[in-house]
Every structure is written in C-alpha cells, then in structure tokens.
Amino acid sequence: MNRIEEEQTAFEIAVVVTKRNVEEENEDCNCGEVLVDEFTKVGLIVERVQGVADEFIKLAAPLETLGRAAAELKLKKRTHIGMDLQFELEEADAFVRQPDGSLFSWFERFHCYNHLIYGIVNKSKSAVTLKNDGQEFCWEVDENLVQKLKSVDFIKQVFPLHDEMKRKKLLKNWALNWWDITDQPIDEIYSYFGAKIAIYFAFLGMYTRWMFFPAAFAITVQLIDFGSLQLLVLPIFFIGIILWAVMFSQFWKRKNSALLAKWQISYSVGVEPGYKLLCMEWGSLQSPVKALRKWGADKTNEKEVYQRNEWFGHLLRFRNDAIVIMSIIFLQLPFELAYAHLYEVIGSDVMKFGLTAVYLFAIQHFTRIGGKISVKLIEYENNETAEKRADSLVYKVFGLYFMQTYIGVFYHALLHRNFLTLRQVLIQRLLISEVLENLLENSLPYLKYSYKKYGVRKKKRREKGSSTGKIQFSSRVEKEYLKPSYTASIGEELEDGLFDDCLELALQFGMIMMFACAFPLAFAFATLVYNAFCEQHYRN
C-alpha cells in the first residue's frame, strides 16, 4: 500500500460554474462554497481557477477516494491469478496494474469520479437554502446537488481534463516524433486514452508501415517500361497485392490478439433474453424443487413470449433495412449516376472541378443525414445486446457510404470502360477529396475555438463598458473548455469519434484493392494520404 500511495494525484475533472457578480452576506449559503465544501467532504481535492468569463473547479481524487468509490460501485478488476474479482482497497496489491503503473484505468477512474460527483445528495432532515447572485432556491432532502445546480444554470458543464505531464510526454514521444511516425507508444496511449483508441492507432501505424511495400511496387510498375513483359507485370502486381492483403490481415490478427492478451482484455458474449429470464426465475426462488415445478408450468408461456419478441425484433430490423435500401436505390443511386454521367460528358476541366466540388459538398450532407436517420431507426429496433445494435448501425451506414464511394467508380469501370477518366476519379477520391476533408477537419475545430474566444472577449468588454484592452486566456483549463469536443458526425449516440475514421479506412482499403491494376499509383497516393492522416490524428 505504501507504493500505491506514492502515485501522483493529478486534476482530472473540471466543473464550470458562473462567476459571482454579487457578494453574498452569508458565504455559507453561496452555491460555489457549498459545492466546494461537498466535494471536499467526499474526499476530492479541489482547486478553484478564475477564468475570463467563468469560474472553474478542478477536481482530483487520491487513491483512497477512488478505491472507496470503486468498492461502492462493486467494480470488478483482473487479479494476478487471472480472475475478475470485486475491488477491495485493502487488497489493492492483488489486482493487476496498468502499463504505466497506475492501479485504475482512465475508464475506471471516470466511473469513480462520476459516482463521487453525482452521488452528492442532501442527507440532512430539512431543505437547504442556496444563493447565487441574489437569487435563492432550495436544495431539497435527498436531491442531487450537481443536477440541482445544473437546473438553475449555475453549473454549465462537467468535463475531463488532460494530465499535463502525460500530455507533454505523449506530445514529445508521439505527436512530435517526426523521424518515425509509425512508431507509437501504444502502452502509454492505452493507459491514457483506453483500449479502443490504442487499438485504432496500433492498426493505423501497422497499416501505414505495410503500405510502403505496395507503394514502392506500384511506382516501379508505373515508371519502368517493361516492354513485351508489360502484359505480365500487371497480373503479377495484382497477385502480389492479394498476397500482401492476406498476409497483412493475418499479421494484424496476431498483433491484435497479442495486445489484448498483454492488456488482459477479454470480451464476454451477451446473453439472450430467454437465458436471462431463466436465470432470473431460478435466482429469485429459494427452493430448487419449487423452482423446477414453476419453471415447468410456465415453460410454454415463456417460450411463446421469447419467440414472439424474437420474431418481432426480426421484423423491425427487416423493416428498417428495407427503408435504408429503398432510400439508397431511389434517392442516392440516381444522384450518384447523374454525377458520374455529367462528369463523363463534360469536356471542360474547370467545369469538372466545379461539379466535383458541388458533389462533395452535397454528398457529405446527404450521407450525414442518412446516417442520423439510420441511428434513429436503430432506436426502434429490438436489439438484445450492444453488439447487435452496433452491427445494425454498421450495416446501414456502410451501405450509404459504399454507394457514395464506389458507384461512380463502378460506372466508369463497367459501363464506359474509360480508364483515363477512371484514373482521374481515383485521383480525386484518394487525393483531392482526402486533402479537402483533412483541411476541413483541421480548420473547423480551430475556427470554432477562435469564435468562442472572440465571443468571450466581446462579452467581457461589454460588461466592462470598454472596447479597448487585451484579454488573455491564461488558464489551460479555460482553453480546454473552449475547445470543441471530437465526436463522430453520425452515430455519436452509439459510438465515439472513431466510427467515422474506421469507416473511412475500410472504404479506402477496398478502393485501392479493387482498382490496383487500373491505377497502380493508388497505393502511392493512399500512402501519402495515410501519412497525413496519422499526423493529423496524432496532433488531435
């Protein structure tokens, strides 16, 4: 336990509250003072920071506080003997640590913070009067304090903070590592961001390294004239690419399994409703004989209910899939074919560029709307487990993006068989569109951040009644608060921001594999794109 107590406590959560404009006569009733006092009572370390427009309450939790919250949550952790047992602070040495030496992962600490912050209730026998800028309101008995202060607009937001020491270390060893962009501190990424993001970047780094071989092969095929052997070179190139893809898939499976085993991560299969009903029925009765008799008597009814729910779920999924497929056929397919046909018949390169710009702008909004509709449809499905719900989302959204990405390429490849136009389309898809998307993804967050800072400065100058004077944002916590959060453009209710990136990787991989012979340089362009892709994500 002495070794555990030496872990450094960092501020990991920030609570944004409104600044006081009126001094209260009784400070004990002030919302901010009450909130800080309650945070201290549950064992949190509190630091108050005055920002330009708001006040920030930074929270840190010692290991003892996190351990007590984990025990109250009945959190299960992996032990050194390979079993998942309920956490007990007194037996902390028996549980497996993270790669960076900490006892809890960020995911576990977040749940503990959430339990501590949102577990503060009024345990007194009477309501407590709270004051804020001359306004009074009551904190009722057994009422949640944070939710109450949110309802009266005193608390604006609760968000996680970066650990500055770990952040600077990752910037030095990862984001600013120019010499080898594919060499990544995966264990540190796992400890800081979690398993899902670490697996994503491990795949991205390995994929980028493996792309150098087909890119060099493609440049050789494109630039060197093999004479009479030219007809044999492309088939050999394509066979080599197929073998490369198979080997890459197998080696990635091995690396993925090795990482999961190293981090001791295992996935449990969700149980079906029928099994849940049976387990609940057996667990709710004390006598095995009574349980057996009751189960035998109700067996037919439970089977009918289970089958009815199962078929109803299948019908809902079939209905939603039919809606998505009909929308693709009657709405998106004519739009894609019209663009491909106009691109074929237009002779001016300037007109083609303008048409492509309009198409890319329109199709982004079209697919985003289709993705959000897919998410809404999934909410009305009877999906028993999170895995089935995620699979349903992938099938629907992938159909929309598949049509957007491939229909124009198939149109030129199969109908017109114009390889010159096909190559131009591939260049646009692999280079121009990716560059535009990367610029958009990098510029929009910065513009939003700048606009928020401008709004705060303008509001502050209006309150002071002066339009001159420079207003500086000195605290990092305020800068983090103003920065926009990174989320998926679709499916953010079900997935995090990686959904878009994984979908884009899958579509681009399919494109370069299917059209490698028509345009070998696709691998070279894809390598450049993914190197820029890696650089962008490391900095974000």
Tab-separated table of C-alpha atoms in Angstrom, residues 179-503:
chain	number	residue	atom	x	y	z
A	179	TRP	CA	11.543	10.695	-37.625
A	180	ASP	CA	9.258	7.669	-37.356
A	181	ILE	CA	5.568	8.494	-37.479
A	182	THR	CA	4.614	4.816	-37.375
A	183	ASP	CA	6.487	4.164	-34.105
A	184	GLN	CA	3.938	4.738	-31.377
A	185	PRO	CA	3.995	4.332	-27.558
A	186	ILE	CA	0.966	2.033	-27.608
A	187	ASP	CA	1.123	1.193	-23.894
A	188	GLU	CA	1.120	4.876	-22.949
A	189	ILE	CA	-1.742	5.541	-25.376
A	190	TYR	CA	-3.683	2.660	-23.820
A	191	SER	CA	-3.122	3.957	-20.290
A	192	TYR	CA	-4.146	7.498	-21.225
A	193	PHE	CA	-6.922	7.065	-23.811
A	194	GLY	CA	-8.131	3.500	-23.288
A	195	ALA	CA	-8.094	0.239	-25.232
A	196	LYS	CA	-10.291	1.245	-28.166
A	197	ILE	CA	-8.233	4.271	-29.214
A	198	ALA	CA	-4.979	2.393	-28.595
A	199	ILE	CA	-6.089	-0.485	-30.850
A	200	TYR	CA	-7.128	2.013	-33.536
A	201	PHE	CA	-3.733	3.739	-33.570
A	202	ALA	CA	-1.903	0.407	-33.430
A	203	PHE	CA	-3.789	-0.641	-36.568
A	204	LEU	CA	-3.187	2.721	-38.246
A	205	GLY	CA	0.551	2.583	-37.553
A	206	MET	CA	0.908	-1.006	-38.775
A	207	TYR	CA	-1.214	-0.317	-41.856
A	208	THR	CA	0.898	2.725	-42.754
A	209	ARG	CA	4.136	0.717	-42.444
A	210	TRP	CA	2.796	-2.096	-44.564
A	211	MET	CA	1.639	0.344	-47.265
A	212	PHE	CA	5.220	1.274	-48.139
A	213	PHE	CA	5.818	-2.061	-49.921
A	214	PRO	CA	2.867	-1.929	-52.384
A	215	ALA	CA	3.510	1.803	-52.879
A	216	ALA	CA	7.121	1.151	-53.936
A	217	PHE	CA	5.954	-1.775	-56.108
A	218	ALA	CA	3.308	0.430	-57.746
A	219	ILE	CA	5.778	3.245	-58.505
A	220	THR	CA	8.123	0.712	-60.098
A	221	VAL	CA	5.331	-0.696	-62.282
A	222	GLN	CA	4.179	2.784	-63.290
A	223	LEU	CA	7.552	4.354	-64.119
A	224	ILE	CA	9.521	1.476	-65.670
A	225	ASP	CA	8.752	0.284	-69.190
A	226	PHE	CA	8.959	-3.494	-69.218
A	227	GLY	CA	8.440	-3.771	-72.982
A	228	SER	CA	6.955	-7.075	-74.069
A	229	LEU	CA	6.640	-8.184	-70.437
A	230	GLN	CA	4.250	-5.339	-69.673
A	231	LEU	CA	1.210	-7.632	-70.106
A	232	LEU	CA	2.592	-9.936	-67.406
A	233	VAL	CA	3.598	-7.236	-64.964
A	234	LEU	CA	0.095	-6.076	-64.043
A	235	PRO	CA	-1.243	-9.602	-63.288
A	236	ILE	CA	1.873	-10.294	-61.203
A	237	PHE	CA	1.386	-6.985	-59.430
A	238	PHE	CA	-2.248	-7.744	-58.659
A	239	ILE	CA	-1.459	-11.276	-57.390
A	240	GLY	CA	1.263	-9.791	-55.212
A	241	ILE	CA	-1.221	-7.258	-53.811
A	242	ILE	CA	-3.692	-10.032	-52.962
A	243	LEU	CA	-0.973	-11.960	-51.131
A	244	TRP	CA	0.048	-8.745	-49.367
A	245	ALA	CA	-3.532	-8.161	-48.189
A	246	VAL	CA	-3.868	-11.732	-46.881
A	247	MET	CA	-0.555	-11.538	-45.017
A	248	PHE	CA	-1.389	-8.119	-43.591
A	249	SER	CA	-4.742	-9.406	-42.330
A	250	GLN	CA	-3.153	-12.410	-40.635
A	251	PHE	CA	-0.316	-10.424	-39.062
A	252	TRP	CA	-2.762	-7.812	-37.776
A	253	LYS	CA	-4.889	-10.530	-36.155
A	254	ARG	CA	-1.805	-11.783	-34.367
A	255	LYS	CA	-0.804	-8.304	-33.210
A	256	ASN	CA	-4.349	-7.507	-32.113
A	257	SER	CA	-4.542	-10.720	-30.072
A	258	ALA	CA	-1.118	-10.018	-28.573
A	259	LEU	CA	-2.161	-6.524	-27.477
A	260	LEU	CA	-5.420	-7.766	-25.955
A	261	ALA	CA	-3.552	-10.527	-24.109
A	262	LYS	CA	-0.916	-8.056	-22.921
A	263	TRP	CA	-3.575	-5.711	-21.554
A	264	GLN	CA	-5.589	-8.698	-20.270
A	265	ILE	CA	-8.754	-7.670	-22.089
A	266	SER	CA	-11.457	-10.229	-22.779
A	267	TYR	CA	-14.859	-9.757	-24.387
A	268	SER	CA	-17.907	-11.509	-22.996
A	269	VAL	CA	-20.737	-12.609	-25.250
A	270	GLY	CA	-24.092	-11.021	-24.479
A	271	VAL	CA	-26.748	-13.432	-23.287
A	272	GLU	CA	-30.100	-13.814	-24.948
A	273	PRO	CA	-33.368	-12.732	-23.299
A	274	GLY	CA	-34.560	-16.322	-22.907
A	275	TYR	CA	-31.467	-17.216	-20.909
A	276	LYS	CA	-31.897	-14.059	-18.806
A	277	LEU	CA	-35.495	-14.989	-17.998
A	278	LEU	CA	-34.469	-18.477	-16.960
A	279	CYS	CA	-31.625	-17.207	-14.763
A	280	MET	CA	-33.880	-14.621	-13.114
A	281	GLU	CA	-36.537	-17.242	-12.483
A	282	TRP	CA	-34.099	-19.656	-10.873
A	283	GLY	CA	-32.305	-16.924	-8.917
A	284	SER	CA	-35.481	-15.406	-7.496
A	285	LEU	CA	-36.648	-18.623	-5.780
A	286	GLN	CA	-35.084	-20.275	-2.751
A	287	SER	CA	-36.207	-23.866	-3.192
A	288	PRO	CA	-34.811	-25.772	-6.216
A	289	VAL	CA	-37.862	-28.075	-6.188
A	290	LYS	CA	-40.286	-25.150	-6.320
A	291	ALA	CA	-38.194	-23.507	-8.990
A	292	LEU	CA	-38.276	-26.653	-11.124
A	293	ARG	CA	-42.051	-27.033	-10.772
A	294	LYS	CA	-42.733	-23.377	-11.546
A	295	TRP	CA	-40.354	-23.409	-14.484
A	296	GLY	CA	-42.045	-26.491	-15.889
A	297	ALA	CA	-45.504	-24.927	-15.524
A	298	ASP	CA	-44.504	-21.620	-17.154
A	299	LYS	CA	-42.190	-23.126	-19.763
A	300	THR	CA	-44.719	-22.901	-22.575
A	301	ASN	CA	-45.675	-19.289	-21.835
A	302	GLU	CA	-42.059	-18.145	-21.576
A	303	LYS	CA	-41.219	-19.887	-24.840
A	304	GLU	CA	-44.094	-18.165	-26.621
A	305	VAL	CA	-43.114	-14.753	-25.235
A	306	TYR	CA	-39.477	-15.277	-26.202
A	307	GLN	CA	-40.361	-16.410	-29.736
A	308	ARG	CA	-42.801	-13.518	-30.159
A	309	ASN	CA	-40.175	-10.974	-29.110
A	310	GLU	CA	-37.569	-12.622	-31.303
A	311	TRP	CA	-39.747	-12.536	-34.427
A	312	PHE	CA	-40.901	-9.005	-33.674
A	313	GLY	CA	-37.241	-7.925	-33.475
A	314	HIS	CA	-36.516	-9.607	-36.832
A	315	LEU	CA	-39.480	-7.818	-38.429
A	316	LEU	CA	-38.347	-4.440	-37.088
A	317	ARG	CA	-34.830	-4.951	-38.427
A	318	PHE	CA	-36.206	-6.118	-41.778
A	319	ARG	CA	-38.441	-3.038	-41.989
A	320	ASN	CA	-35.590	-0.661	-41.173
A	321	ASP	CA	-33.209	-2.387	-43.574
A	322	ALA	CA	-35.837	-2.136	-46.297
A	323	ILE	CA	-36.231	1.604	-45.628
A	324	VAL	CA	-32.485	2.160	-45.932
A	325	ILE	CA	-32.157	0.010	-49.073
A	326	MET	CA	-35.101	1.725	-50.795
A	327	SER	CA	-33.651	5.125	-49.907
A	328	ILE	CA	-30.315	4.130	-51.429
A	329	ILE	CA	-31.930	2.796	-54.634
A	330	PHE	CA	-34.432	5.588	-55.266
A	331	LEU	CA	-32.620	8.615	-53.805
A	332	GLN	CA	-28.863	8.157	-53.634
A	333	LEU	CA	-28.315	5.900	-56.647
A	334	PRO	CA	-29.876	8.329	-59.220
A	335	PHE	CA	-27.871	11.198	-57.711
A	336	GLU	CA	-24.597	9.247	-57.948
A	337	LEU	CA	-25.307	8.079	-61.511
A	338	ALA	CA	-26.229	11.612	-62.589
A	339	TYR	CA	-22.924	12.934	-61.253
A	340	ALA	CA	-20.934	10.153	-62.907
A	341	HIS	CA	-22.694	10.713	-66.256
A	342	LEU	CA	-22.213	14.508	-66.157
A	343	TYR	CA	-18.545	14.028	-65.294
A	344	GLU	CA	-18.184	11.780	-68.357
A	345	VAL	CA	-19.879	14.089	-70.861
A	346	ILE	CA	-18.441	17.426	-69.648
A	347	GLY	CA	-15.330	18.346	-71.582
A	348	SER	CA	-14.006	21.325	-69.601
A	349	ASP	CA	-11.663	20.503	-66.735
A	350	VAL	CA	-12.783	23.642	-64.887
A	351	MET	CA	-16.416	22.525	-65.117
A	352	LYS	CA	-15.448	19.065	-63.898
A	353	PHE	CA	-13.646	20.558	-60.917
A	354	GLY	CA	-16.650	22.737	-60.068
A	355	LEU	CA	-19.015	19.780	-60.459
A	356	THR	CA	-16.823	17.674	-58.155
A	357	ALA	CA	-16.730	20.423	-55.518
A	358	VAL	CA	-20.541	20.725	-55.557
A	359	TYR	CA	-20.868	16.942	-55.468
A	360	LEU	CA	-18.528	16.524	-52.483
A	361	PHE	CA	-20.330	19.285	-50.567
A	362	ALA	CA	-23.777	17.822	-51.265
A	363	ILE	CA	-22.875	14.192	-50.676
A	364	GLN	CA	-21.342	14.922	-47.259
A	365	HIS	CA	-24.621	16.377	-46.039
A	366	PHE	CA	-26.650	13.644	-47.740
A	367	THR	CA	-24.743	10.776	-46.130
A	368	ARG	CA	-24.712	12.523	-42.764
A	369	ILE	CA	-28.484	12.880	-42.845
A	370	GLY	CA	-28.805	9.240	-43.911
A	371	GLY	CA	-26.545	8.166	-41.045
A	372	LYS	CA	-28.595	10.065	-38.471
A	373	ILE	CA	-31.791	8.516	-39.872
A	374	SER	CA	-30.151	5.090	-39.506
A	375	VAL	CA	-29.378	5.839	-35.861
A	376	LYS	CA	-32.997	6.845	-35.241
A	377	LEU	CA	-34.220	3.638	-36.893
A	378	ILE	CA	-31.949	1.547	-34.672
A	379	GLU	CA	-33.553	3.087	-31.585
A	380	TYR	CA	-36.846	1.431	-32.569
A	381	GLU	CA	-35.278	-1.986	-33.120
A	382	ASN	CA	-35.420	-4.782	-30.559
A	383	ASN	CA	-31.655	-5.363	-30.298
A	384	GLU	CA	-30.871	-7.540	-27.278
A	385	THR	CA	-27.170	-6.681	-26.954
A	386	ALA	CA	-24.886	-3.750	-27.682
A	387	GLU	CA	-23.035	-5.870	-30.256
A	388	LYS	CA	-26.185	-6.426	-32.327
A	389	ARG	CA	-27.074	-2.745	-32.108
A	390	ALA	CA	-23.603	-1.767	-33.308
A	391	ASP	CA	-23.762	-4.336	-36.139
A	392	SER	CA	-27.089	-2.919	-37.284
A	393	LEU	CA	-25.600	0.582	-37.377
A	394	VAL	CA	-22.578	-0.596	-39.369
A	395	TYR	CA	-24.692	-2.408	-41.976
A	396	LYS	CA	-26.962	0.583	-42.597
A	397	VAL	CA	-24.335	3.313	-42.633
A	398	PHE	CA	-21.838	1.248	-44.617
A	399	GLY	CA	-24.473	0.803	-47.344
A	400	LEU	CA	-24.828	4.579	-47.660
A	401	TYR	CA	-21.087	5.210	-47.748
A	402	PHE	CA	-20.454	2.245	-50.045
A	403	MET	CA	-22.863	3.700	-52.607
A	404	GLN	CA	-21.298	7.134	-52.295
A	405	THR	CA	-17.729	5.858	-52.644
A	406	TYR	CA	-17.979	3.142	-55.277
A	407	ILE	CA	-20.936	3.744	-57.583
A	408	GLY	CA	-19.183	6.437	-59.615
A	409	VAL	CA	-16.040	4.324	-59.935
A	410	PHE	CA	-18.059	1.263	-60.995
A	411	TYR	CA	-19.917	3.426	-63.522
A	412	HIS	CA	-16.694	4.424	-65.289
A	413	ALA	CA	-15.100	0.981	-64.960
A	414	LEU	CA	-18.006	-1.201	-66.125
A	415	LEU	CA	-20.163	0.975	-68.398
A	416	HIS	CA	-17.843	3.405	-70.178
A	417	ARG	CA	-14.595	1.461	-69.611
A	418	ASN	CA	-12.687	4.717	-69.888
A	419	PHE	CA	-9.505	4.126	-67.939
A	420	LEU	CA	-8.335	7.722	-68.297
A	421	THR	CA	-11.486	9.048	-66.653
A	422	LEU	CA	-11.359	6.203	-64.130
A	423	ARG	CA	-7.870	7.227	-63.080
A	424	GLN	CA	-8.950	10.842	-62.714
A	425	VAL	CA	-11.825	9.763	-60.481
A	426	LEU	CA	-9.486	7.618	-58.378
A	427	ILE	CA	-7.060	10.531	-58.001
A	428	GLN	CA	-9.919	12.721	-56.837
A	429	ARG	CA	-11.139	10.125	-54.361
A	430	LEU	CA	-7.726	9.253	-52.969
A	431	LEU	CA	-6.018	12.614	-53.002
A	432	ILE	CA	-8.171	15.669	-53.619
A	433	SER	CA	-11.162	14.641	-51.500
A	434	GLU	CA	-8.902	13.422	-48.674
A	435	VAL	CA	-6.892	16.658	-48.674
A	436	LEU	CA	-10.082	18.711	-48.598
A	437	GLU	CA	-11.524	16.599	-45.780
A	438	ASN	CA	-8.309	16.850	-43.738
A	439	LEU	CA	-8.226	20.613	-44.207
A	440	LEU	CA	-11.861	20.799	-43.161
A	441	GLU	CA	-11.344	18.569	-40.127
A	442	ASN	CA	-8.356	20.662	-39.013
A	443	SER	CA	-9.728	24.108	-39.798
A	444	LEU	CA	-13.277	23.768	-38.409
A	445	PRO	CA	-12.242	22.993	-34.795
A	446	TYR	CA	-9.762	25.872	-34.855
A	447	LEU	CA	-12.380	28.262	-36.254
A	448	LYS	CA	-14.896	27.159	-33.603
A	449	TYR	CA	-12.284	27.630	-30.882
A	450	SER	CA	-11.374	31.095	-32.192
A	451	TYR	CA	-15.029	32.080	-32.446
A	452	LYS	CA	-15.700	31.017	-28.842
A	453	LYS	CA	-12.730	33.041	-27.613
A	454	TYR	CA	-13.936	36.035	-29.626
A	455	GLY	CA	-17.408	35.699	-28.076
A	456	VAL	CA	-15.987	35.543	-24.541
A	457	ARG	CA	-13.773	38.597	-25.147
A	458	LYS	CA	-16.679	40.550	-26.651
A	459	LYS	CA	-18.932	39.713	-23.701
A	460	LYS	CA	-16.239	40.701	-21.205
A	461	ARG	CA	-15.601	44.044	-22.912
A	462	ARG	CA	-19.339	44.739	-22.965
A	463	GLU	CA	-19.552	44.044	-19.227
A	464	LYS	CA	-16.614	46.380	-18.565
A	465	GLY	CA	-18.023	49.028	-20.879
A	466	SER	CA	-14.707	49.376	-22.710
A	467	SER	CA	-13.774	48.235	-26.204
A	468	THR	CA	-10.018	48.538	-25.639
A	469	GLY	CA	-7.591	46.414	-23.722
A	470	LYS	CA	-6.208	42.961	-24.365
A	471	ILE	CA	-7.916	39.992	-22.723
A	472	GLN	CA	-5.693	36.943	-22.215
A	473	PHE	CA	-6.780	33.344	-21.570
A	474	SER	CA	-4.062	32.377	-19.111
A	475	SER	CA	-5.503	29.189	-17.581
A	476	ARG	CA	-5.257	25.932	-19.522
A	477	VAL	CA	-8.500	24.649	-18.037
A	478	GLU	CA	-10.383	27.527	-19.689
A	479	LYS	CA	-8.695	26.836	-23.027
A	480	GLU	CA	-9.718	23.181	-22.807
A	481	TYR	CA	-13.278	24.238	-22.005
A	482	LEU	CA	-13.463	26.445	-25.107
A	483	LYS	CA	-12.045	23.802	-27.442
A	484	PRO	CA	-14.704	21.765	-29.320
A	485	SER	CA	-15.004	18.082	-28.461
A	486	TYR	CA	-14.187	15.440	-31.068
A	487	THR	CA	-17.231	13.315	-31.896
A	488	ALA	CA	-18.469	11.267	-34.811
A	489	SER	CA	-20.520	13.065	-37.447
A	490	ILE	CA	-23.025	10.202	-37.262
A	491	GLY	CA	-23.834	7.660	-34.633
A	492	GLU	CA	-22.477	9.724	-31.739
A	493	GLU	CA	-25.330	8.367	-29.608
A	494	LEU	CA	-23.926	4.859	-30.020
A	495	GLU	CA	-20.254	5.281	-30.877
A	496	ASP	CA	-17.415	7.672	-30.248
A	497	GLY	CA	-15.442	9.717	-32.758
A	498	LEU	CA	-13.633	6.650	-34.139
A	499	PHE	CA	-16.685	5.490	-36.090
A	500	ASP	CA	-16.057	7.888	-38.992
A	501	ASP	CA	-12.339	7.122	-39.107
A	502	CYS	CA	-12.759	3.334	-39.125
A	503	LEU	CA	-15.419	3.612	-41.821
